[in-house]
Coordinates of C-alpha atoms in Angstrom, one line a residue:
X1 CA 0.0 0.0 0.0
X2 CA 2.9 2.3 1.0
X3 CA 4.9 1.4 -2.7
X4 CA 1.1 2.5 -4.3
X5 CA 1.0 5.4 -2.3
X6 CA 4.3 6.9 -3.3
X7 CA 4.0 5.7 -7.1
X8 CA 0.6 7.7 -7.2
X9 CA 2.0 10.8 -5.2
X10 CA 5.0 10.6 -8.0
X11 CA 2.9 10.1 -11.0
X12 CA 0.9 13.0 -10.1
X13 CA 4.3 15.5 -10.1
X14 CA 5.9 14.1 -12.7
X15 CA 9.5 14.1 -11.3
X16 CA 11.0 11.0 -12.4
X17 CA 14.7 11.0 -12.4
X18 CA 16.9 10.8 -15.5
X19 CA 19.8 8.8 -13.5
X20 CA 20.9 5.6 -14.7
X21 CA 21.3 2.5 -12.2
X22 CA 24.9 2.4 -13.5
X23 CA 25.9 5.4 -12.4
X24 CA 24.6 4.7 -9.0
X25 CA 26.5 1.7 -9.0
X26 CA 29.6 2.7 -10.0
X27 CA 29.4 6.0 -8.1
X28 CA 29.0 5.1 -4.5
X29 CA 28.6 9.2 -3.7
X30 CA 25.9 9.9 -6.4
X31 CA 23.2 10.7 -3.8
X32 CA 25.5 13.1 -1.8
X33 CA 26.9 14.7 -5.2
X34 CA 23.1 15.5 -6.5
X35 CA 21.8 16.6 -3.1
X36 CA 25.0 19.2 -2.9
X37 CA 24.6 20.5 -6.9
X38 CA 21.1 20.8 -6.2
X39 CA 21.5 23.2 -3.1
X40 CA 23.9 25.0 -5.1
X41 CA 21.7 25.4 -8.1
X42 CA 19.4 27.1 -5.9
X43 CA 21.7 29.4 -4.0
X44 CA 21.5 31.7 -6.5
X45 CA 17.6 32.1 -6.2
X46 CA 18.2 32.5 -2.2
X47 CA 20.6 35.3 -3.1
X48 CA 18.0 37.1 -5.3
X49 CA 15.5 37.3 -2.9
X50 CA 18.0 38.6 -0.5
X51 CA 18.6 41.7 -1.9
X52 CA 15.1 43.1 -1.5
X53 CA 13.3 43.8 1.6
X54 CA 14.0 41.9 4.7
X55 CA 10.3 40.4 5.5
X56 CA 9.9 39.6 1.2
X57 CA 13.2 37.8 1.6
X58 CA 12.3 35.5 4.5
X59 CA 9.0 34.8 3.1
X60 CA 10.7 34.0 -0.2
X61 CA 13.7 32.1 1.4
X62 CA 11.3 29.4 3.5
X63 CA 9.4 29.3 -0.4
X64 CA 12.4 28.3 -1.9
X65 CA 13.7 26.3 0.8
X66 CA 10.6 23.8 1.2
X67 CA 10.2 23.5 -3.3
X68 CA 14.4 22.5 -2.6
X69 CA 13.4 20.1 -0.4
X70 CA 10.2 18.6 -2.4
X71 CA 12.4 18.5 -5.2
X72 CA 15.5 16.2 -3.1
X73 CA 12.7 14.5 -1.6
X74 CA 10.7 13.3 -4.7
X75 CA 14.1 12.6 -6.6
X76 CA 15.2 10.5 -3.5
X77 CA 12.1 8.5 -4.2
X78 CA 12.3 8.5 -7.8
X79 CA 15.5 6.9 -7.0
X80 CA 14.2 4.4 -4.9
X81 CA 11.5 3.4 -6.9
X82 CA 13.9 2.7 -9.6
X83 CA 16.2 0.6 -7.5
X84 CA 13.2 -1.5 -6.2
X85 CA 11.8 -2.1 -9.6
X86 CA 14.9 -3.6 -10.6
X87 CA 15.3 -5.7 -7.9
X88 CA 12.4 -7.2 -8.4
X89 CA 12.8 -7.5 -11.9
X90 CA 16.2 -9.5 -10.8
X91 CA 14.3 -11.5 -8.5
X92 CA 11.8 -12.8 -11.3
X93 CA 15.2 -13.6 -13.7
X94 CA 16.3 -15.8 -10.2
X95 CA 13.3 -17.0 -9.7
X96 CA 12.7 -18.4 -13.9
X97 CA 16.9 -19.2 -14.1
X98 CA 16.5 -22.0 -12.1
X99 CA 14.4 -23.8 -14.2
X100 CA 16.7 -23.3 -17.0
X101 CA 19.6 -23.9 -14.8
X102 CA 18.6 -27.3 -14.0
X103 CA 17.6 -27.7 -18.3
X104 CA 21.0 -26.9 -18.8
X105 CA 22.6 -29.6 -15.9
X106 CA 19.9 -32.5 -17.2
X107 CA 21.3 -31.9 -20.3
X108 CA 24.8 -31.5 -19.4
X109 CA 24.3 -35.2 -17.9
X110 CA 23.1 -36.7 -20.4
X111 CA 25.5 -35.9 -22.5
X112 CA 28.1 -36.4 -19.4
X113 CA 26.8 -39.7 -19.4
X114 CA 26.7 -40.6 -22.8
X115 CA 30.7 -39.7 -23.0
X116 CA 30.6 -41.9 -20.1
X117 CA 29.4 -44.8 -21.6
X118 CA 31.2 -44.2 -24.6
X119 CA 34.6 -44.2 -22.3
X120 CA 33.9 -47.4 -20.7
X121 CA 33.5 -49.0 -24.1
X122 CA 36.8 -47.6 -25.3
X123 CA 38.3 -48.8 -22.2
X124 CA 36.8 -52.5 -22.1
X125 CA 38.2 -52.8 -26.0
X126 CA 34.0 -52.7 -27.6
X127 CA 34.4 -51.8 -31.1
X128 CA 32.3 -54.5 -33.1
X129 CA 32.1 -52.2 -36.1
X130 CA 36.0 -51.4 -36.2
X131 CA 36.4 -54.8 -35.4
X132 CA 33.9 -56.1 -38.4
X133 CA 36.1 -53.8 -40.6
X134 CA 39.4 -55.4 -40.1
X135 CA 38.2 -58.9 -40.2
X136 CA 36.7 -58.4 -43.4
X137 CA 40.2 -56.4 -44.5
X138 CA 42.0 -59.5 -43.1
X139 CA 40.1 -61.8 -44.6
X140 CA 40.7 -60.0 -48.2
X141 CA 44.5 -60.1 -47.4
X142 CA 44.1 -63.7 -46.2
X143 CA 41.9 -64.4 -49.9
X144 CA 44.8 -62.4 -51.6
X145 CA 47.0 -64.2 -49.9
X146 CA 48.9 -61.5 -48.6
X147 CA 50.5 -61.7 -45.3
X148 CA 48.9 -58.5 -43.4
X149 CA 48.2 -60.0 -39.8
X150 CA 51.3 -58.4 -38.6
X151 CA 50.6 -54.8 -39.3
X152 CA 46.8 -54.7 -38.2
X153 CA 47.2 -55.3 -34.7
X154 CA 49.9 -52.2 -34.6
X155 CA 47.0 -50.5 -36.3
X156 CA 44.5 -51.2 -34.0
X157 CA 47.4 -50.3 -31.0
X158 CA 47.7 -47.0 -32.2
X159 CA 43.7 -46.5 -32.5
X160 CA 43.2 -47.4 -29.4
X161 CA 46.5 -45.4 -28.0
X162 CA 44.5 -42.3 -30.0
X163 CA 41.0 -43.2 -28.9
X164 CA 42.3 -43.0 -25.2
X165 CA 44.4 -39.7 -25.7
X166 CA 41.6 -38.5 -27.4
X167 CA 39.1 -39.8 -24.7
X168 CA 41.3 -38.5 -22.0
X169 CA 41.8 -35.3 -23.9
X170 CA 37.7 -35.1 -23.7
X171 CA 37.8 -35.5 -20.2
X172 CA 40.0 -32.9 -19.2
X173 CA 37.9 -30.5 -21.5
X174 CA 34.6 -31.2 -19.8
X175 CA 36.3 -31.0 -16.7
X176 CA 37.7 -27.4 -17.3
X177 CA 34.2 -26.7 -18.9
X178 CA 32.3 -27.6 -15.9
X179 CA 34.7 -26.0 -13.6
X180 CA 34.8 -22.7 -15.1
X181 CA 31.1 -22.9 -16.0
X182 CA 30.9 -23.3 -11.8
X183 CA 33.3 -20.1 -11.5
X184 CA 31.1 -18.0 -13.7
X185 CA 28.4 -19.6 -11.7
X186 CA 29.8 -18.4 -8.2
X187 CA 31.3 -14.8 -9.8
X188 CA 27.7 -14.0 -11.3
X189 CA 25.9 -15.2 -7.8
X190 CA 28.3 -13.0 -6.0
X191 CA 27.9 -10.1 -8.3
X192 CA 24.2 -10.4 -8.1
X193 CA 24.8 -10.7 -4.2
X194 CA 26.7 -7.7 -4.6
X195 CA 24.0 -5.9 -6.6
X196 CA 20.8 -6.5 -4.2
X197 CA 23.3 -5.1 -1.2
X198 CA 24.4 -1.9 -2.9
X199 CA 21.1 -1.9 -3.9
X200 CA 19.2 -2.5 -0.5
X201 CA 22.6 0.4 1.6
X202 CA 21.1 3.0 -1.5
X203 CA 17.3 2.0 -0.4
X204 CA 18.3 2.7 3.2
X205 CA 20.2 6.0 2.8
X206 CA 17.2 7.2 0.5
X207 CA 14.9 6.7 2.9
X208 CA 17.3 8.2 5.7
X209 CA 18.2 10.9 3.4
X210 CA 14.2 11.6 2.7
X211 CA 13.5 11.3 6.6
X212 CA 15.6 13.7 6.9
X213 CA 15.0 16.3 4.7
X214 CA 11.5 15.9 5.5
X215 CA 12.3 16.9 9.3
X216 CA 14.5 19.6 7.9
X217 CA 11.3 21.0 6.2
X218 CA 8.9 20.2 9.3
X219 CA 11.5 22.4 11.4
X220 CA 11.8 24.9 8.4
X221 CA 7.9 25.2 8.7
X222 CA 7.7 25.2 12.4
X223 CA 10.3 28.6 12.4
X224 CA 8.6 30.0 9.8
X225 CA 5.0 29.7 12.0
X226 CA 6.9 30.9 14.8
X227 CA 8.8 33.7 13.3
X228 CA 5.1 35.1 11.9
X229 CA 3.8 34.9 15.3
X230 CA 6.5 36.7 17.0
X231 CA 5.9 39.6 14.5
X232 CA 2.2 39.8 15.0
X233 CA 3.2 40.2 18.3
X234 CA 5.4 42.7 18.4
X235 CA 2.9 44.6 15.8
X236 CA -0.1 44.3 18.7
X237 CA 2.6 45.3 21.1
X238 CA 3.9 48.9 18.9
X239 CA 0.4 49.1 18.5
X240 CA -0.8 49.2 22.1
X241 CA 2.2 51.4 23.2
X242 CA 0.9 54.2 20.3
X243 CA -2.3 54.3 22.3
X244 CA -1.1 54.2 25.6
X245 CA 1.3 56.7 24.6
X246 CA -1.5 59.1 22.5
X247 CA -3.9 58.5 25.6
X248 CA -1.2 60.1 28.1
X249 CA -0.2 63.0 25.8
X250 CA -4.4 63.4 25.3
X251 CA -4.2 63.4 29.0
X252 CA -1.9 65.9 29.8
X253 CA -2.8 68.4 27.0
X254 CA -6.1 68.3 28.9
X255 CA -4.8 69.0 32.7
X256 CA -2.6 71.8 30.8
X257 CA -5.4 73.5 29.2
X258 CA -7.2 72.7 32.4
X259 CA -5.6 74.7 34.3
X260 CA -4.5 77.5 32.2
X261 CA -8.7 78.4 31.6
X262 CA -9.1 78.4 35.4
X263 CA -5.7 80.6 35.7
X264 CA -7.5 82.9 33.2
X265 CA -10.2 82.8 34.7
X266 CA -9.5 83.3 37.8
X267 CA -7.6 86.6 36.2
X268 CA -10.8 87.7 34.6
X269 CA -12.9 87.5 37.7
X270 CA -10.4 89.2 39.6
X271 CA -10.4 92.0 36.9
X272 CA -14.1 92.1 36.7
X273 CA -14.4 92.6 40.4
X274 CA -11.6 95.3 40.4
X275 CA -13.6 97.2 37.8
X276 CA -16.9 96.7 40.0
X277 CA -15.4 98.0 42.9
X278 CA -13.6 101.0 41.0
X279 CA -17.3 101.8 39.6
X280 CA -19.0 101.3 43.0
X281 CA -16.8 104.3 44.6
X282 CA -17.2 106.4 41.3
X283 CA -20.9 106.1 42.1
X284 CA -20.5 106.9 45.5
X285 CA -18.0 109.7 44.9
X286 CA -21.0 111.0 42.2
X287 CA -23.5 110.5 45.0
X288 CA -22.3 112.4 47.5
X289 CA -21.1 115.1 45.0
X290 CA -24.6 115.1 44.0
X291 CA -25.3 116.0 47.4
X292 CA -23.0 118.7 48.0
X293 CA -24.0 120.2 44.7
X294 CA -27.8 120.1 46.2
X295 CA -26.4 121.8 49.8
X296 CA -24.2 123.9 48.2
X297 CA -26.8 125.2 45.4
X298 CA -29.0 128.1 47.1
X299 CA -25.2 130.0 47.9
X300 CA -23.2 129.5 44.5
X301 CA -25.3 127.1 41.6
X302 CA -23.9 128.9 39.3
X303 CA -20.0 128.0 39.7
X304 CA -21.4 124.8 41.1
X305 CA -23.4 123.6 38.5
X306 CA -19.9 124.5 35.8
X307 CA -17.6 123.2 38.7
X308 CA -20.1 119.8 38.2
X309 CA -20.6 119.8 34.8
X310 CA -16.7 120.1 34.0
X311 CA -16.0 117.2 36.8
X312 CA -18.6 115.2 35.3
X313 CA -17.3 115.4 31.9
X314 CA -13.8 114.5 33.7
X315 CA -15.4 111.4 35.2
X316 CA -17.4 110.4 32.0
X317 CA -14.0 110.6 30.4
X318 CA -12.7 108.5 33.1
X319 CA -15.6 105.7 32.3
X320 CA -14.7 106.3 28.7
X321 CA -11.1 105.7 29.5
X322 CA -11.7 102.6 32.0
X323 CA -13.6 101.2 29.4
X324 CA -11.3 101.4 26.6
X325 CA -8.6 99.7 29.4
X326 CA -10.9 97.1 29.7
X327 CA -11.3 96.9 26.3
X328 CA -7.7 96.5 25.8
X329 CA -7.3 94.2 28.6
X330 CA -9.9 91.8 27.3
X331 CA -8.4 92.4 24.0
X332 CA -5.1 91.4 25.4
X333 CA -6.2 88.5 27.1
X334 CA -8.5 87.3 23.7
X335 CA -4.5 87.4 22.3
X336 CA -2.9 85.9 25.0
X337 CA -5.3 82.9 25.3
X338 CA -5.1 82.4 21.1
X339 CA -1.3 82.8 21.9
X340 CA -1.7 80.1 24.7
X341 CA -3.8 77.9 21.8
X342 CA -1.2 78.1 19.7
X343 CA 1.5 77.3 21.7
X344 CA -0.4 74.5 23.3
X345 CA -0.7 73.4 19.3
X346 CA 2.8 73.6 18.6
X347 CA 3.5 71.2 21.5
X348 CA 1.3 68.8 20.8
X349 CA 3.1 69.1 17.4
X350 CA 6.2 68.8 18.5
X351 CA 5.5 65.9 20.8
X352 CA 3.9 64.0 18.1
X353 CA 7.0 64.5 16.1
X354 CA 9.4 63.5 18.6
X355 CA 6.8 60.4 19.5
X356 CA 7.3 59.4 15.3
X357 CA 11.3 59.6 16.2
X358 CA 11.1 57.8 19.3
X359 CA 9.1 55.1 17.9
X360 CA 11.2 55.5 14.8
X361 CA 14.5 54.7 16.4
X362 CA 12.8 51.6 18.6
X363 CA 12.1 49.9 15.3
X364 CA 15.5 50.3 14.0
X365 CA 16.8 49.0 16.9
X366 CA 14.4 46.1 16.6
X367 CA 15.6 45.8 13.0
X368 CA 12.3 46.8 11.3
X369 CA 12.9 49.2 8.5
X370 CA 10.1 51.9 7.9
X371 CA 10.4 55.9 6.8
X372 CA 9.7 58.4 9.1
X373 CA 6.8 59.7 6.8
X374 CA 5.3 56.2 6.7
X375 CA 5.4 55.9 10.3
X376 CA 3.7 59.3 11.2
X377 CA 1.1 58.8 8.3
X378 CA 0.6 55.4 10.4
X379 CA 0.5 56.5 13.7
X380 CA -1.9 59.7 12.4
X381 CA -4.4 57.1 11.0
X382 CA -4.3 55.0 14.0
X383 CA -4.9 58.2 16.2
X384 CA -8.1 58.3 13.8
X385 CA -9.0 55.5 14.1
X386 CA -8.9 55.4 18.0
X387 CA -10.3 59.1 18.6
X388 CA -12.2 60.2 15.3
X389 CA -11.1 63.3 14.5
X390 CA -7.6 64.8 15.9
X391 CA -8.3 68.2 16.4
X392 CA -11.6 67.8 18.2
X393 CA -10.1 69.1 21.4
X394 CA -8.5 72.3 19.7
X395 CA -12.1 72.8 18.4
X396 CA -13.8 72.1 21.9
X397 CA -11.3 74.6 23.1
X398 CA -11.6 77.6 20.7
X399 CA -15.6 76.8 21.7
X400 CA -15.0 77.1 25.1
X401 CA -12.7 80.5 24.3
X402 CA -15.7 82.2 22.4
X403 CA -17.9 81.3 25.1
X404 CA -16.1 83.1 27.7
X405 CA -15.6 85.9 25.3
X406 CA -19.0 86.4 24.9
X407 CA -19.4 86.2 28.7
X408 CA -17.7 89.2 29.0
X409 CA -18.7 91.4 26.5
X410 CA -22.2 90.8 28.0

């Protein structure tokens, strides 16, 4: 089920290997050679993704780092399915040579046997044919009258001193056939021997080797996952200390502006009640001048009612006067409290700039590359995000100023 498995997963990526068994064979390092050319190949790709931005690069890296390792991994299997198919394919040979094998021995033996046979007849002196031959030759020397018995048993001598060498000669060859056919035998048994063990050590280190790069990957995967959540992390944390930092500076622009309104208006009521008191007296001082001018009017109304007149104009130009210094007072304190505005917006500039720097400098330090326009443009929408609009307390404020202007105009 396992061998199914894999051919299907294999079929279905198409990443059969072009390497030939003998190459493996002969090259006992061919598995360390491809994994090492292969890494090399893609060093180059690694490099390229280096030179752009940092988080790009990483995300790109672990990309081309796991489609390395599919690529070793599937190869590595390739591999192994190569090797298995042609051990079984040696197995069936095995299996249907043994057959033949003992074809070839039956044979062998008969044939063994027959030279046998024929041996033992040579040697126990069985030649009715031969001997047929010269009895009918001696008879014709015998009916020729010829003497020829002397010379045919030399003959048949050096037959049978040939049919021996020759016999023995046989012998010896089948010997030195069967013997080396039995080396060949034993070399190609050992060399298939040979074969199924390089065989089954390259099976082993394959699947080692694809263990391996399959935990390599797992732990390549597991940083990756890990890395990502350590930067969502410190996102939610830069994040959080924007708005605790924005909530504080909210908070203290507020006590500020607190307090400078009741300073000022603590000023203006002190002012208001000066100018009160001052006009309380001039009425008094008018009252009883009043009354002396009413004593005083039977004896000299005349002079009295200039002497009046001209300290009455002097006093009405005294209102006219305290009225224009409160005019200019209020006037002055309208400017001081839009100075006091402005200031209080200059600061909240500046401390927003210096908040971009300070954040600024802690992501350098934590090696996270951003402009300083970026950031503020960040931090501003996040500020809007959080609050709405950002200058709804300058607004509430200017509010509050025409408020007490109108308070004391009336």
């Amino acid at each position: 089920m396992e061998t199914r498995k894999k051919k299907n997963f294999l079929n279905k990526h198409k990443m059969m290997s072009g390497a030939k068994i003998t190459d493996i064979l002969l090259n006992p390092n061919y598995v360390e050679n491809y994994i090492k050319y292969a890494l090399q190949e893609d060093e180059g790709d690694l490099k390229a993704t280096d030179k752009g931005s940092e988080v790009a690069g990483k995300h790109a890296r672990n990309s081309a780092i796991d489609l390395q390792m599919k690529k070793l991994i599937e190869h590595l299997y390739s591999l192994k399915f190569k090797l298995e198919k042609e051990k079984k394919a040696q197995e069936k040979e095995k299996k249907s040579s043994p057959s033949a094998q003992s074809g070839v021995k039956e044979k062998g033996k008969i044939i063994n046997s027959q030279k046998k046979v024929t041996l033992l007849q040579n040697e126990q002196g069985k030649f009715p044919k031969r001997i047929s031959a010269n009895n009918k030759l001696c008879r014709k020397c015998q009916e020729r009258g010829a003497s020829v018995t002397s010379p045919v048993p030399q003959l048949i001598e050096t037959i049978e001193i040939y049919k021996n060498r020759n016999a023995e000669e046989q012998r010896n060859k089948i010997y030195l056939i069967e013997k080396y056919e039995n080396m060949l035998r034993n070399i190609k048994k050992r060399h298939l021997n040979e074969i199924n063990e390089i065989k089954n050590n390259i099976l082993m280190d394959v699947d080692f080797l694809i263990q391996k790069y399959r935990n390599i990957s797992l732990e390549l995967l597991q940083i990756s996952k890990e890395k990502e959540k350590e930067k969502v992390y410190e996102k939610e944390k830069i994040t959080e200390i924007c708005i605790n930092a924005c909530n504080k500076f909210e908070e203290d622009v507020k006590k500020r502006a607190k307090e400078s309104m009741q300073g000022h208006e603590a000023r203006m009521v002190k002012v208001i009640n000066d100018t009160k008191r001052e006009k309380e007296d001039l009425e008094k001082k008018i009252a009883l001048w009043k009354k002396k001018s009413n004593e005083e009017k039977t004896t000299n109304e005349k002079r009295m009612s200039d002497i009046f007149e001209k300290k009455i104009k002097e006093e009405h130009a005294l209102n006219e006067e305290l009225k224009s210094r409160i005019s200019e007072e209020q006037e002055q304190q309208n400017g001081l409290i839009k100075s006091l505005y402005s200031k209080v917006d200059s600061q909240i500039k500046t401390y927003e700039e210096n908040i971009v720097r300070v954040f600024h400098s802690i992501l350098l330090k934590n090696g996270i590359e951003m402009d300083l326009s970026e950031l503020s443009q960040m931090v501003k929408e996040e500020m809007d995000d959080v609050y709405g609009d950002g200058n709804r307390g300058t607004r509430n404020m200017k509010v509050i100023s025409t408020k007490k202007d109108t308070f004391l105009f009336a």
